[in-house]
Coordinates of C-alpha atoms in Angstrom, one line a residue:
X323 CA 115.3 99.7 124.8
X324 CA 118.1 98.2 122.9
X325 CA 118.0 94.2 123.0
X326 CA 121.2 93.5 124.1
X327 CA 120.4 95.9 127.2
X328 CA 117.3 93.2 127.3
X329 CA 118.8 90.9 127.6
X330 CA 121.3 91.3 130.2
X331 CA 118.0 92.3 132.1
X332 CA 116.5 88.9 131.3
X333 CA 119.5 87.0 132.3
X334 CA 120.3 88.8 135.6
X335 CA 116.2 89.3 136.3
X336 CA 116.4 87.8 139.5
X337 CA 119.5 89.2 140.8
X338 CA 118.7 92.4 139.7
X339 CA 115.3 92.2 141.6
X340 CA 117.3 90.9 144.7
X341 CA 119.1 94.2 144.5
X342 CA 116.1 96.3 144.0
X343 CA 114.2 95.2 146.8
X344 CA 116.6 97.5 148.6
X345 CA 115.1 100.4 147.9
X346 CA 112.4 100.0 144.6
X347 CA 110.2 102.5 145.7
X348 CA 112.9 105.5 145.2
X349 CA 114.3 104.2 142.0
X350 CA 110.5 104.0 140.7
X351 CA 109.9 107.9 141.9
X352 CA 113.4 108.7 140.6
X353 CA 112.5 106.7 137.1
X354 CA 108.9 108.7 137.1
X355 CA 110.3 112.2 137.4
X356 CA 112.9 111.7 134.9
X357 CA 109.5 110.8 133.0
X358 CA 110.9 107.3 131.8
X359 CA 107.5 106.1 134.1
X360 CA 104.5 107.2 133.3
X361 CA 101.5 108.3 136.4
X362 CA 99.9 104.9 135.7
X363 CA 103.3 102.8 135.2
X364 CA 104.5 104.1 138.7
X365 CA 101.3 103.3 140.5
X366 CA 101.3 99.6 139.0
X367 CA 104.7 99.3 140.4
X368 CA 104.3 101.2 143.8
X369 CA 100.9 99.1 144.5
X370 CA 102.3 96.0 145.5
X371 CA 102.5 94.6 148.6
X372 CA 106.2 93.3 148.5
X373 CA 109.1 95.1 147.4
X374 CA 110.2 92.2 145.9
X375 CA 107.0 92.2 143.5
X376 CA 107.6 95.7 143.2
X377 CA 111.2 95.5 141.5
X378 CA 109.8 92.4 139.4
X379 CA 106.7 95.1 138.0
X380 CA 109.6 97.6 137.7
X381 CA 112.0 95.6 135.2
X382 CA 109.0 94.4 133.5
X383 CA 107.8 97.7 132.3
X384 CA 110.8 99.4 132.0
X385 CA 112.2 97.1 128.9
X386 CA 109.2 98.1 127.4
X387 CA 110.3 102.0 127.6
X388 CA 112.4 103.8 125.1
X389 CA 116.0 103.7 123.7
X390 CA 117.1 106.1 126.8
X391 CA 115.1 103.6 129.6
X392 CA 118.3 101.3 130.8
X393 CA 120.5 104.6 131.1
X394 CA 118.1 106.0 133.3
X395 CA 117.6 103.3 135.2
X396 CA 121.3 102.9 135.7
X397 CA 121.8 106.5 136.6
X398 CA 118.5 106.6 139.4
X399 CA 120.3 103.2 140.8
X400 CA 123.4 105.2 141.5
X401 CA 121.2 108.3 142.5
X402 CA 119.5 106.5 145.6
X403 CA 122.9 104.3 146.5
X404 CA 121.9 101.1 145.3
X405 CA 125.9 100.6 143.6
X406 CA 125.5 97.0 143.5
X407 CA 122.4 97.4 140.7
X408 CA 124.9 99.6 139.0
X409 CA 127.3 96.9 139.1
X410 CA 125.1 94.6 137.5
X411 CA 123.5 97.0 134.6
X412 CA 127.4 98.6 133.7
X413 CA 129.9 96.0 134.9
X414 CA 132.6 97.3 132.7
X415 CA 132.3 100.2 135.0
X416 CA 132.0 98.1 138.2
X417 CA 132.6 98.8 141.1
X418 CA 130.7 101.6 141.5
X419 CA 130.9 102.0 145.4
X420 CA 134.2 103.7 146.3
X421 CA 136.2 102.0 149.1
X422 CA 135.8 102.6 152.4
X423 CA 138.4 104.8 154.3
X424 CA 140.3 102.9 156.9
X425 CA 138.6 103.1 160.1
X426 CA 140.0 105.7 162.9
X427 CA 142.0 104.3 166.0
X428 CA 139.8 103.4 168.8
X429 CA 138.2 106.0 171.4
X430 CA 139.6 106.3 174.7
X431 CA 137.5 104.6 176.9
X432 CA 134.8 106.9 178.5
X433 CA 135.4 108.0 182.1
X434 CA 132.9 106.8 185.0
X435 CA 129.9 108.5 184.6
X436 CA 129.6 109.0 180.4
X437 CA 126.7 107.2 178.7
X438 CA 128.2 105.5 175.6
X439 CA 124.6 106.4 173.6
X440 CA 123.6 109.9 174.6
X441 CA 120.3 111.4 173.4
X442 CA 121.4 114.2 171.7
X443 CA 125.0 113.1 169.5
X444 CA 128.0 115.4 169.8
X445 CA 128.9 117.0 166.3
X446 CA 130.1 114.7 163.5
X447 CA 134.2 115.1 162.9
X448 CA 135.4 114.6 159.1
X449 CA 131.8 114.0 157.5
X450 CA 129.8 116.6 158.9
X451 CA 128.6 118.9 156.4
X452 CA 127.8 122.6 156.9
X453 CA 124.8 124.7 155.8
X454 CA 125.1 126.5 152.5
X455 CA 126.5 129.9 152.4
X456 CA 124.1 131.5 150.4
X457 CA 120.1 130.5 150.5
X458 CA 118.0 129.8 148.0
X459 CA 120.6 128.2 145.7
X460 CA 121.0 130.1 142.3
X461 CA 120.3 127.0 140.9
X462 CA 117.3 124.6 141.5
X463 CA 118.6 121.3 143.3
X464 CA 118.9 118.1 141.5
X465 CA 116.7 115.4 143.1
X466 CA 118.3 112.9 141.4
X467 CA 121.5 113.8 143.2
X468 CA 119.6 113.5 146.9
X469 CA 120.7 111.3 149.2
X470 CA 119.5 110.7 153.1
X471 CA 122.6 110.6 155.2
X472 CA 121.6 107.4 157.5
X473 CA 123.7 106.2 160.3
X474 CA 124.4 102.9 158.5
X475 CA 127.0 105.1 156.1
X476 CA 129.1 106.2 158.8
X477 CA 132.5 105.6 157.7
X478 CA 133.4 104.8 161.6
X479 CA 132.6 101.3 163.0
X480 CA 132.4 102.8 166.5
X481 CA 130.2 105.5 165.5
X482 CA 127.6 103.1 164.0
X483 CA 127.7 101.1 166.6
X484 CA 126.8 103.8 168.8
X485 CA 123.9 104.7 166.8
X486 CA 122.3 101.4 167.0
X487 CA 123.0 101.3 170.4
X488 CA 121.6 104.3 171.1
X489 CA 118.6 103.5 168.5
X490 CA 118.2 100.4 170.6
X491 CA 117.7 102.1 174.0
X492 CA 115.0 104.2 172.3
X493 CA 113.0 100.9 171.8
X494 CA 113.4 100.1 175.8
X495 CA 111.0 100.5 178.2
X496 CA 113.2 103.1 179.7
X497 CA 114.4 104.9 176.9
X498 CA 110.7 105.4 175.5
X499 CA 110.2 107.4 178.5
X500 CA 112.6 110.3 176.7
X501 CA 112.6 109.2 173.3
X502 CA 109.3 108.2 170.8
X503 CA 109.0 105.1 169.5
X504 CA 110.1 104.7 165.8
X505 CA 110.7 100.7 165.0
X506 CA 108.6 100.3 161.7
X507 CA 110.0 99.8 158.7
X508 CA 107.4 101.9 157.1
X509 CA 107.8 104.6 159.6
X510 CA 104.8 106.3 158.3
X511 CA 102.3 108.4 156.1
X512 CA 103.3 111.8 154.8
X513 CA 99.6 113.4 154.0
X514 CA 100.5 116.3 151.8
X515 CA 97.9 119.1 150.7
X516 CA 99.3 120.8 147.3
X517 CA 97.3 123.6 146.6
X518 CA 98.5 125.5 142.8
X519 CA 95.4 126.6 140.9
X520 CA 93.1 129.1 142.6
X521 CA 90.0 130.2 141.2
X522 CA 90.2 134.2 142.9
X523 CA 93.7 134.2 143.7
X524 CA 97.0 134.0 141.9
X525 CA 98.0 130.5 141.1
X526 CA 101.5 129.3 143.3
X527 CA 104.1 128.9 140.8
X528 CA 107.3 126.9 141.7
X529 CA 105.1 124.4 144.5
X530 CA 105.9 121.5 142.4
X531 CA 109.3 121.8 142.9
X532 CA 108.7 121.7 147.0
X533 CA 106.3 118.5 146.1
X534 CA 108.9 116.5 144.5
X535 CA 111.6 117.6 147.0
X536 CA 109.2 116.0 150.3
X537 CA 108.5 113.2 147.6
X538 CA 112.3 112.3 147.7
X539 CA 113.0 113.1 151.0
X540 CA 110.3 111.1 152.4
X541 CA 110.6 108.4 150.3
X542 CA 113.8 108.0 151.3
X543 CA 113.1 107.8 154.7
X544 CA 110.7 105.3 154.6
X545 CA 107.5 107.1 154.4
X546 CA 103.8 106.5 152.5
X547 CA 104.1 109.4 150.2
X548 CA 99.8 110.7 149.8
X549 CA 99.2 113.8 147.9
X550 CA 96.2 115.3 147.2
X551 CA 96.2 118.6 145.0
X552 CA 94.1 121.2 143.9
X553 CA 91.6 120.7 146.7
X554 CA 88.6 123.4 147.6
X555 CA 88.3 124.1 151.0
X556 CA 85.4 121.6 151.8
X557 CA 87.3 119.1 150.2
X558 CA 90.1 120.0 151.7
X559 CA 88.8 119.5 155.0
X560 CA 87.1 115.9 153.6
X561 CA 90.0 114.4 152.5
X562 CA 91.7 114.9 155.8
X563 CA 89.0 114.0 157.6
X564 CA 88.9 110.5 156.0
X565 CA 93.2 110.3 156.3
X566 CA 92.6 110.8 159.9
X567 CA 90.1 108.1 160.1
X568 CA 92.5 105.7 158.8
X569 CA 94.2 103.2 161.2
X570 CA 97.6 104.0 161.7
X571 CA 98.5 101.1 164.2
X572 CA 101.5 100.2 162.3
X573 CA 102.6 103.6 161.9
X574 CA 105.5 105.4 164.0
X575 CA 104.2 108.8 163.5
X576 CA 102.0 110.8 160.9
X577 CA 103.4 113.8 159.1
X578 CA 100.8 116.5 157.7
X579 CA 102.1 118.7 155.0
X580 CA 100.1 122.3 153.7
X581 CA 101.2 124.0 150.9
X582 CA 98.4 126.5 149.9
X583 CA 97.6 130.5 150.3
X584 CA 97.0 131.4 154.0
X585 CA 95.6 134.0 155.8
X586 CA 95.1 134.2 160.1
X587 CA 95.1 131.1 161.7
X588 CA 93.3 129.3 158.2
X589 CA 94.6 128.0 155.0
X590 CA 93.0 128.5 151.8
X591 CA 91.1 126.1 149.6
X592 CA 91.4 126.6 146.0
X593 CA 87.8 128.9 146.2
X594 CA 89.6 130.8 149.3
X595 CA 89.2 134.6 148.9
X596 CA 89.0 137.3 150.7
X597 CA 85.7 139.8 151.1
X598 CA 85.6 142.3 153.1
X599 CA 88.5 141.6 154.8
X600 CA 87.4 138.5 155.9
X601 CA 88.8 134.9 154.7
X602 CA 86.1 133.1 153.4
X603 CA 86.7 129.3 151.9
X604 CA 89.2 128.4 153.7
X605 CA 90.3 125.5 157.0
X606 CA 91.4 126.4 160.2
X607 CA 94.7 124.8 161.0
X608 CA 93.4 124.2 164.6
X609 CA 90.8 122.1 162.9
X610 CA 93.1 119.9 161.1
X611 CA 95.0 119.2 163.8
X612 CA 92.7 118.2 166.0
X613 CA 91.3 115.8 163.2
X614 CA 94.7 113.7 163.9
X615 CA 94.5 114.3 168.2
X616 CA 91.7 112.5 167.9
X617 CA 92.2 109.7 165.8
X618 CA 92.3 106.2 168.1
X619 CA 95.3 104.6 166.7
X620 CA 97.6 107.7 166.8
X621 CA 97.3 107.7 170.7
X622 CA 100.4 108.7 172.3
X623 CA 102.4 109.0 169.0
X624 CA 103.9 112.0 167.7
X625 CA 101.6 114.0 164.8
X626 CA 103.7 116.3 163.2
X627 CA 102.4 119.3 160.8
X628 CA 104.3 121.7 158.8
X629 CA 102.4 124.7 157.0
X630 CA 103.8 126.5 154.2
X631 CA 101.4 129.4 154.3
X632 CA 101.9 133.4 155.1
X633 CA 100.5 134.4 158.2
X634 CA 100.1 138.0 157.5
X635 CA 100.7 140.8 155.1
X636 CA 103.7 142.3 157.2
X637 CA 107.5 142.3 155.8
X638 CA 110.2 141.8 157.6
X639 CA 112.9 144.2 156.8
X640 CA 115.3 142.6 158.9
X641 CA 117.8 144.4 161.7
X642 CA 121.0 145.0 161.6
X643 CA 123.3 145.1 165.2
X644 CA 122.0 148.1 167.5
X645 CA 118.8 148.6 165.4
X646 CA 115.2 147.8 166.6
X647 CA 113.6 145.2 164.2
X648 CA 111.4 146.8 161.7
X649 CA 108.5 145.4 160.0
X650 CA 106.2 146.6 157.0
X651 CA 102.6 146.5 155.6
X652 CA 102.1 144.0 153.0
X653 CA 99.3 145.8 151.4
X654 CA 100.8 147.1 148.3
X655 CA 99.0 148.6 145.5
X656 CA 98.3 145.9 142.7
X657 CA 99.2 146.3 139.1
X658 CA 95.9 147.6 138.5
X659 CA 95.5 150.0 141.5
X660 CA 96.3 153.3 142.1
X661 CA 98.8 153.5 145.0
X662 CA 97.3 154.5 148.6
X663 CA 97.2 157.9 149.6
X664 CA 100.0 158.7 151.3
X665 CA 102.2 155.7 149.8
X666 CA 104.0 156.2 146.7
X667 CA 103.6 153.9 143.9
X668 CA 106.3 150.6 144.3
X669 CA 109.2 151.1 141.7
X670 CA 109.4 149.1 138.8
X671 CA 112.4 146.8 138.1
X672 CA 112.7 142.8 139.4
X673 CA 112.6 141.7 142.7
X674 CA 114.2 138.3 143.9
X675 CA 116.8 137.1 146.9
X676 CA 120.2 137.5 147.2
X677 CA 120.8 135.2 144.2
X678 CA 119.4 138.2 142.1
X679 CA 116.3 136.3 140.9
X680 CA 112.9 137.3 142.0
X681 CA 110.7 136.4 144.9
X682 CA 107.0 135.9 145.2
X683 CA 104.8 136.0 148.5
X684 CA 102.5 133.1 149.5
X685 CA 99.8 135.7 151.7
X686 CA 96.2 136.4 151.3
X687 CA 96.7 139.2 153.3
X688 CA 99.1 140.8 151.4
X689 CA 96.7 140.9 148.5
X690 CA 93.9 141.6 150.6
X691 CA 94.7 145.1 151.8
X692 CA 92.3 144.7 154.7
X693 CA 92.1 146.6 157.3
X694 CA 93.7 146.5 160.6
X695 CA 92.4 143.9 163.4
X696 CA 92.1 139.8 163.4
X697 CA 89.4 139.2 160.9
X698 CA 86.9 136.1 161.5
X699 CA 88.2 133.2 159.2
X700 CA 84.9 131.6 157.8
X701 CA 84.7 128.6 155.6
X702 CA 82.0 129.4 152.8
X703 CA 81.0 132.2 151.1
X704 CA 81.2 133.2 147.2
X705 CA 82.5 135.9 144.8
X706 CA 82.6 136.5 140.8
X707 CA 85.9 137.7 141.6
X708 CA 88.2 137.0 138.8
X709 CA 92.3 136.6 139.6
X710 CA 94.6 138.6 137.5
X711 CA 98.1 136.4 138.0
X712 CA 99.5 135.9 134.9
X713 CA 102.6 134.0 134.0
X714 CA 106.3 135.4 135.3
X715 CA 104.2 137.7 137.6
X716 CA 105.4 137.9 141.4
X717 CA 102.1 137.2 143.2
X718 CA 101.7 137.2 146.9
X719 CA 99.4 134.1 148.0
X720 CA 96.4 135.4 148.6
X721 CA 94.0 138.3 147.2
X722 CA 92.2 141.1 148.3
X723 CA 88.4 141.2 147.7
X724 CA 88.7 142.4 143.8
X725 CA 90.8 139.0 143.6
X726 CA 94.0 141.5 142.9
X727 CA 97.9 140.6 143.7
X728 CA 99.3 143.9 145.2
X729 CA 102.8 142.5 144.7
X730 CA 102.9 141.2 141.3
X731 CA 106.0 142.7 139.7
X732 CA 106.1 141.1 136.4
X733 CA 109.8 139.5 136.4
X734 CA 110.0 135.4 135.4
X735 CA 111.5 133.7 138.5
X736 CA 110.1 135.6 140.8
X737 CA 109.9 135.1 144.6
X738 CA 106.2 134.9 146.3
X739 CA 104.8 135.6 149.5
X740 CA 102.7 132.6 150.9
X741 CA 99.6 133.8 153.1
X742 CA 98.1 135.3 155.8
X743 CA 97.9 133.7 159.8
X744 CA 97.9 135.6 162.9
X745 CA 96.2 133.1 165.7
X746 CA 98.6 130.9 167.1
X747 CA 98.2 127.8 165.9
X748 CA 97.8 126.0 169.2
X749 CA 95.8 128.3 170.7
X750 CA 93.1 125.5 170.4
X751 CA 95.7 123.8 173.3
X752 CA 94.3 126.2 175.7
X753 CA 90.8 124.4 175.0
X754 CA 91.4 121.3 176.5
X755 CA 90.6 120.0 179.7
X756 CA 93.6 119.2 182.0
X757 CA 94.7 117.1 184.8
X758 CA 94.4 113.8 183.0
X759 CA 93.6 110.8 185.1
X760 CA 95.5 107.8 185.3
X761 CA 97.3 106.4 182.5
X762 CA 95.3 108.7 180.2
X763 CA 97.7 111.2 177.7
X764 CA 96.9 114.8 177.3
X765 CA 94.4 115.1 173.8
X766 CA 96.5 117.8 173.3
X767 CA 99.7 116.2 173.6
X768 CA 102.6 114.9 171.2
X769 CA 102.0 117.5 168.3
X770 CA 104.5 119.4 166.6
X771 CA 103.7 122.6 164.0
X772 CA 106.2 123.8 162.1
X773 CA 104.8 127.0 159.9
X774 CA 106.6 128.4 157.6
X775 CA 106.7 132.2 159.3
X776 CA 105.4 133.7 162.5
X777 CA 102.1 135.3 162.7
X778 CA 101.6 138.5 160.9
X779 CA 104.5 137.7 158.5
X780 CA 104.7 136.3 154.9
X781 CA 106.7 133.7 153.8
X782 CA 108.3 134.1 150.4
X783 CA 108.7 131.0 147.0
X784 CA 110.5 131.5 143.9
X785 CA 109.1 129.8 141.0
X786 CA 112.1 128.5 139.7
X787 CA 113.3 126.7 143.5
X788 CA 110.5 126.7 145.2
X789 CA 109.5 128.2 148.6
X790 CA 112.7 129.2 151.5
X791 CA 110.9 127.1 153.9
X792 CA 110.2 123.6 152.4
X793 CA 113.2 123.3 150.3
X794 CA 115.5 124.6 153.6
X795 CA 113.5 121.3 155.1
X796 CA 114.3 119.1 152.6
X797 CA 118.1 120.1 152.4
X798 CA 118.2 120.1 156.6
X799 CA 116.4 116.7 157.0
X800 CA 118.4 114.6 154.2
X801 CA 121.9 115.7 156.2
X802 CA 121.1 115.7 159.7
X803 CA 117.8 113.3 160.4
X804 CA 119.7 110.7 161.2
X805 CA 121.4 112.1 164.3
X806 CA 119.4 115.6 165.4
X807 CA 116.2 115.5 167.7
X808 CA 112.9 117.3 165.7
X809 CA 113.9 120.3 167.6
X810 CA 117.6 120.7 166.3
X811 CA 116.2 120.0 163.3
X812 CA 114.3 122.7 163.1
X813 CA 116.5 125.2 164.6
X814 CA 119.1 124.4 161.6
X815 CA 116.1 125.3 158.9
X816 CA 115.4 128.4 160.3
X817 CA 119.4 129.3 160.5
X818 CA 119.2 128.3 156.3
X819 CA 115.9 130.2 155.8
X820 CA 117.9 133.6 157.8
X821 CA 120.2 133.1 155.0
X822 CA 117.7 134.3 152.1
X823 CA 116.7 137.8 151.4
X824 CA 114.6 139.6 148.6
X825 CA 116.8 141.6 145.9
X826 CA 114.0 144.1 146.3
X827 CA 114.0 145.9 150.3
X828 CA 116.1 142.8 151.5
X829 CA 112.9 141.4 153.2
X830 CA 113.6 138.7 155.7
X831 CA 112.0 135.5 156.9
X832 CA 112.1 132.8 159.8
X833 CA 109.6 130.4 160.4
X834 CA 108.5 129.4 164.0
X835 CA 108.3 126.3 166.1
X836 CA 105.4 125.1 168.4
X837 CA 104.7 122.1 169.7
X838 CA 103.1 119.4 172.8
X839 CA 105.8 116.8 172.3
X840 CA 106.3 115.3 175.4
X841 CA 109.5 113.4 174.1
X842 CA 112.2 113.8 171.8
X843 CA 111.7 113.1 168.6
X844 CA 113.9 111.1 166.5
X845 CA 113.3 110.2 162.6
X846 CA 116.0 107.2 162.9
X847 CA 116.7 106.7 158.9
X848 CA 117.9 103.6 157.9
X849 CA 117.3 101.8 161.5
X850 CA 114.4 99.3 162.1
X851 CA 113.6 97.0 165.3
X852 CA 114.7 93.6 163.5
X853 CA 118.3 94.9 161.8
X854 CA 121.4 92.9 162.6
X855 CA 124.1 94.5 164.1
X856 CA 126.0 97.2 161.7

């Protein structure tokens, strides 16, 4: 760093960390994946327990960075909103924040009978946004460039005002009878599972990009960010065991992320396989959920899951108006095998959505080519199969017992399909005992999945973007969080993820919704117990 840049640091130290405390931990992430911050300099920051020793850690190491370190952290200041740091690192450019557009004339007054805070919002007027036109992007997203919409930047007194209002209520007695409880600043953990590097199956190219988008995103909401990557199945299922054991007492909620291979029901470990058309290696996704039911301190608080796995081999070829849906077999001869009889051999030439670059399936199924009928997930087992992914190759996310990817296709960009699932995941729910006592909760109560596609189906990632699902997520949550129920939420992410479609047969995807909420579900971003009045 240049010494003059140095030295306005030194001189405005204290101010600056003032300003930082704001938000230090998404400047820090926004610093470390520009790679100004190294692994090690973003954990010394991050580890602190104040944010206010957090933004002193952070303008200490980051004048000992290169010639290009004050830029960046003048740019990553503006990408999460915190203008006034700008101000004070660029004044000749100051101000950075534009002015605020006159506020609109006052409402009429609501007739006898209207809440002033309802629980669902009516639609936004001059700032509401709409979904994209065309899904995925033919361009990657910059996460520099993300921003959580919170209702704090409404440009409308009123409106603000409502939101507190109705953020308020939520915290009642009364209005936690219909709303959960979110009051923590630290609203809580996102646990995600990051599976890439498979030892029998093609490796899932692009899921980096989906871990740095929930990295930003929940960040930004005011989330513990936990990763662990590249797990085997038994590890897998340790490492959630021991999250789940944690205490969460200051927690809101708990969010459990999967991205991995799948197959019925089960998720792969990085030694999942398939042999003899069975799933071997691998977690069941009733399990994991019922790790979190049971944990003590996440009693009546929502537990939300999201799975970015195929749950089958089958393709969804979409319908058109006065057509029955069709669907077809994902078990597709690999570059190595000889097609089926019957089946002619797939034709050569790129695959990829509507954007014209090529998709690649996240199923184990669909590299399985097993046979018909819901095969018995088990978690160990072994096999000197060897996988045959190789880089630019279209791979489906999963294998079939010779470790082989029936849809590799060989184009750089590709689109994958994401693994194989045909149980319900809560068919567990059926399992429990009802008619709770008392003032006991149902065990089975205040859990929300989210998976990526409905059973049978795969779900489909392109290297370059990273998978339809996780990034329609991403996109939905940072616009809309901060006035749509979980539910809404979800229903705009599946109308995004409709949107995409494979170059090659126009495959399809949706992903499905099931839950035991028992209230609505609000992530409030940008609104805490203690705030003063907006």
């Amino acid at each position: 760093m240049e010494q003059h840049h140095k030295e306005l640091i030194q001189t405005n130290y204290v101010k600056l960390s003032n300003l930082l405390s704001a938000d230090v931990d998404s400047v820090a992430r926004e610093l470390w994946s520009q790679k100004i911050l190294t692994d090690g300099m973003l954990d010394k920051v991050v580890s602190n327990n104040s944010d206010r020793k957090k933004a002193y850690a952070l303008l200490d190491v980051i004048t000992r960075r290169g010639p290009h370190a004050f830029q960046k952290l003048y740019e990553c200041s503006l990408a999460v909103g915190l203008e006034d740091v700008a101000d004070v690192l660029r004044p000749d450019l100051a101000p950075h924040a534009p002015p605020r557009a006159p506020a609109p004339p006052p409402k009429a007054r609501s007739t006898p009978g209207e809440t002033s805070a309802p629980t669902i919002a009516a639609p936004e007027s001059s700032d509401e946004e709409d979904l994209p036109d065309v899904w995925p992007p033919a361009e990657s997203p910059n996460l520099m460039k993300l921003k959580v919409k919170k209702a704090t930047d409404l440009e409308d007194p009123d409106r603000r005002k409502k939101w507190l209002r109705h953020y308020r209520k939520s915290l009642t007695p009364k209005g936690q009878e219909g709303v959960y409880e979110m009051k923590h600043r630290k609203r809580g953990s996102l646990i995600l599972i990051n599976n890439e590097k498979f030892d029998h199956m093609s490796d899932r190219d692009g899921t980096q990009k989906d871990r740095l988008a929930l990295d930003s995103l929940f960040r930004r909401m005011n989330f513990n960010f936990i990763v662990h990557s590249n797990k085997t199945s038994q590890v897998l299922l340790e490492v959630l065991e021991e999250e789940a054991r944690k205490d969460y007492s200051c927690h809101d909620c708990v969010v459990v992320i999967l991205l991995s291979h799948g197959h019925k029901g089960v998720v792969f470990g990085t030694d999942g396989k398939i042999e003899n058309g069975k799933p071997l290696n691998c977690v069941e996704i009733e399990k994991i959920t019922k790790l979190f039911r049971q944990a003590p301190s996440l009693y009546g608080k929502p537990k939300l899951f999201f799975v970015q796995a195929c749950q089958g081999n089958a393709k969804d070829s979409g319908v058109a108006p006065g057509q029955a849906a069709e669907t077809e077999s994902g078990d597709s001869p690999g570059k190595d095998d000889k097609p089926s009889p019957g089946k002619p051999a797939p034709s050569p030439g790129p695959t990829g959505p509507s954007s014209g670059l090529d998709t690649q399936q996240d199923s184990a199924a669909g590299q399985a080519g097993e046979k018909s009928g819901p095969p018995t997930p088990k978690v160990t087992g072994a096999s000197t199969a060897g996988k045959t992914s190789g880089p630019g190759k279209d791979a489906v996310d999963s294998c079939d017992d010779e470790g082989r990817d029936p849809e590799a296709e060989g184009a750089v960009g590709g689109t994958q399909a994401e693994g194989e699932g045909g149980e319900s995941p809560l068919d567990f729910l059926s399992e429990e005992e009802g008619d709770a006592a008392g003032e006991k909760l149902p065990g089975a109560g205040d859990v929300f999945i989210g998976m990526a596609t409905p059973p049978d189906f795969l779900s489909w990632r392109r290297p370059d973007f990273g998978t339809w699902f996780i990034q329609a997520l991403v996109e939905v949550f940072a616009k809309w969080a901060y006035k749509l129920e979980l539910d809404q939420l979800m229903t705009k992410v599946n109308q995004l993820v409709t949107k995409a479609a494979t170059k090659r047969g126009s495959y399809k995807q949706v992903g499905e919704k099931r839950g035991t909420l028992t209230k609505s579900f609000y992530f409030f971003p940008g609104l805490y117990e203690d705030m003063e009045d907006l």
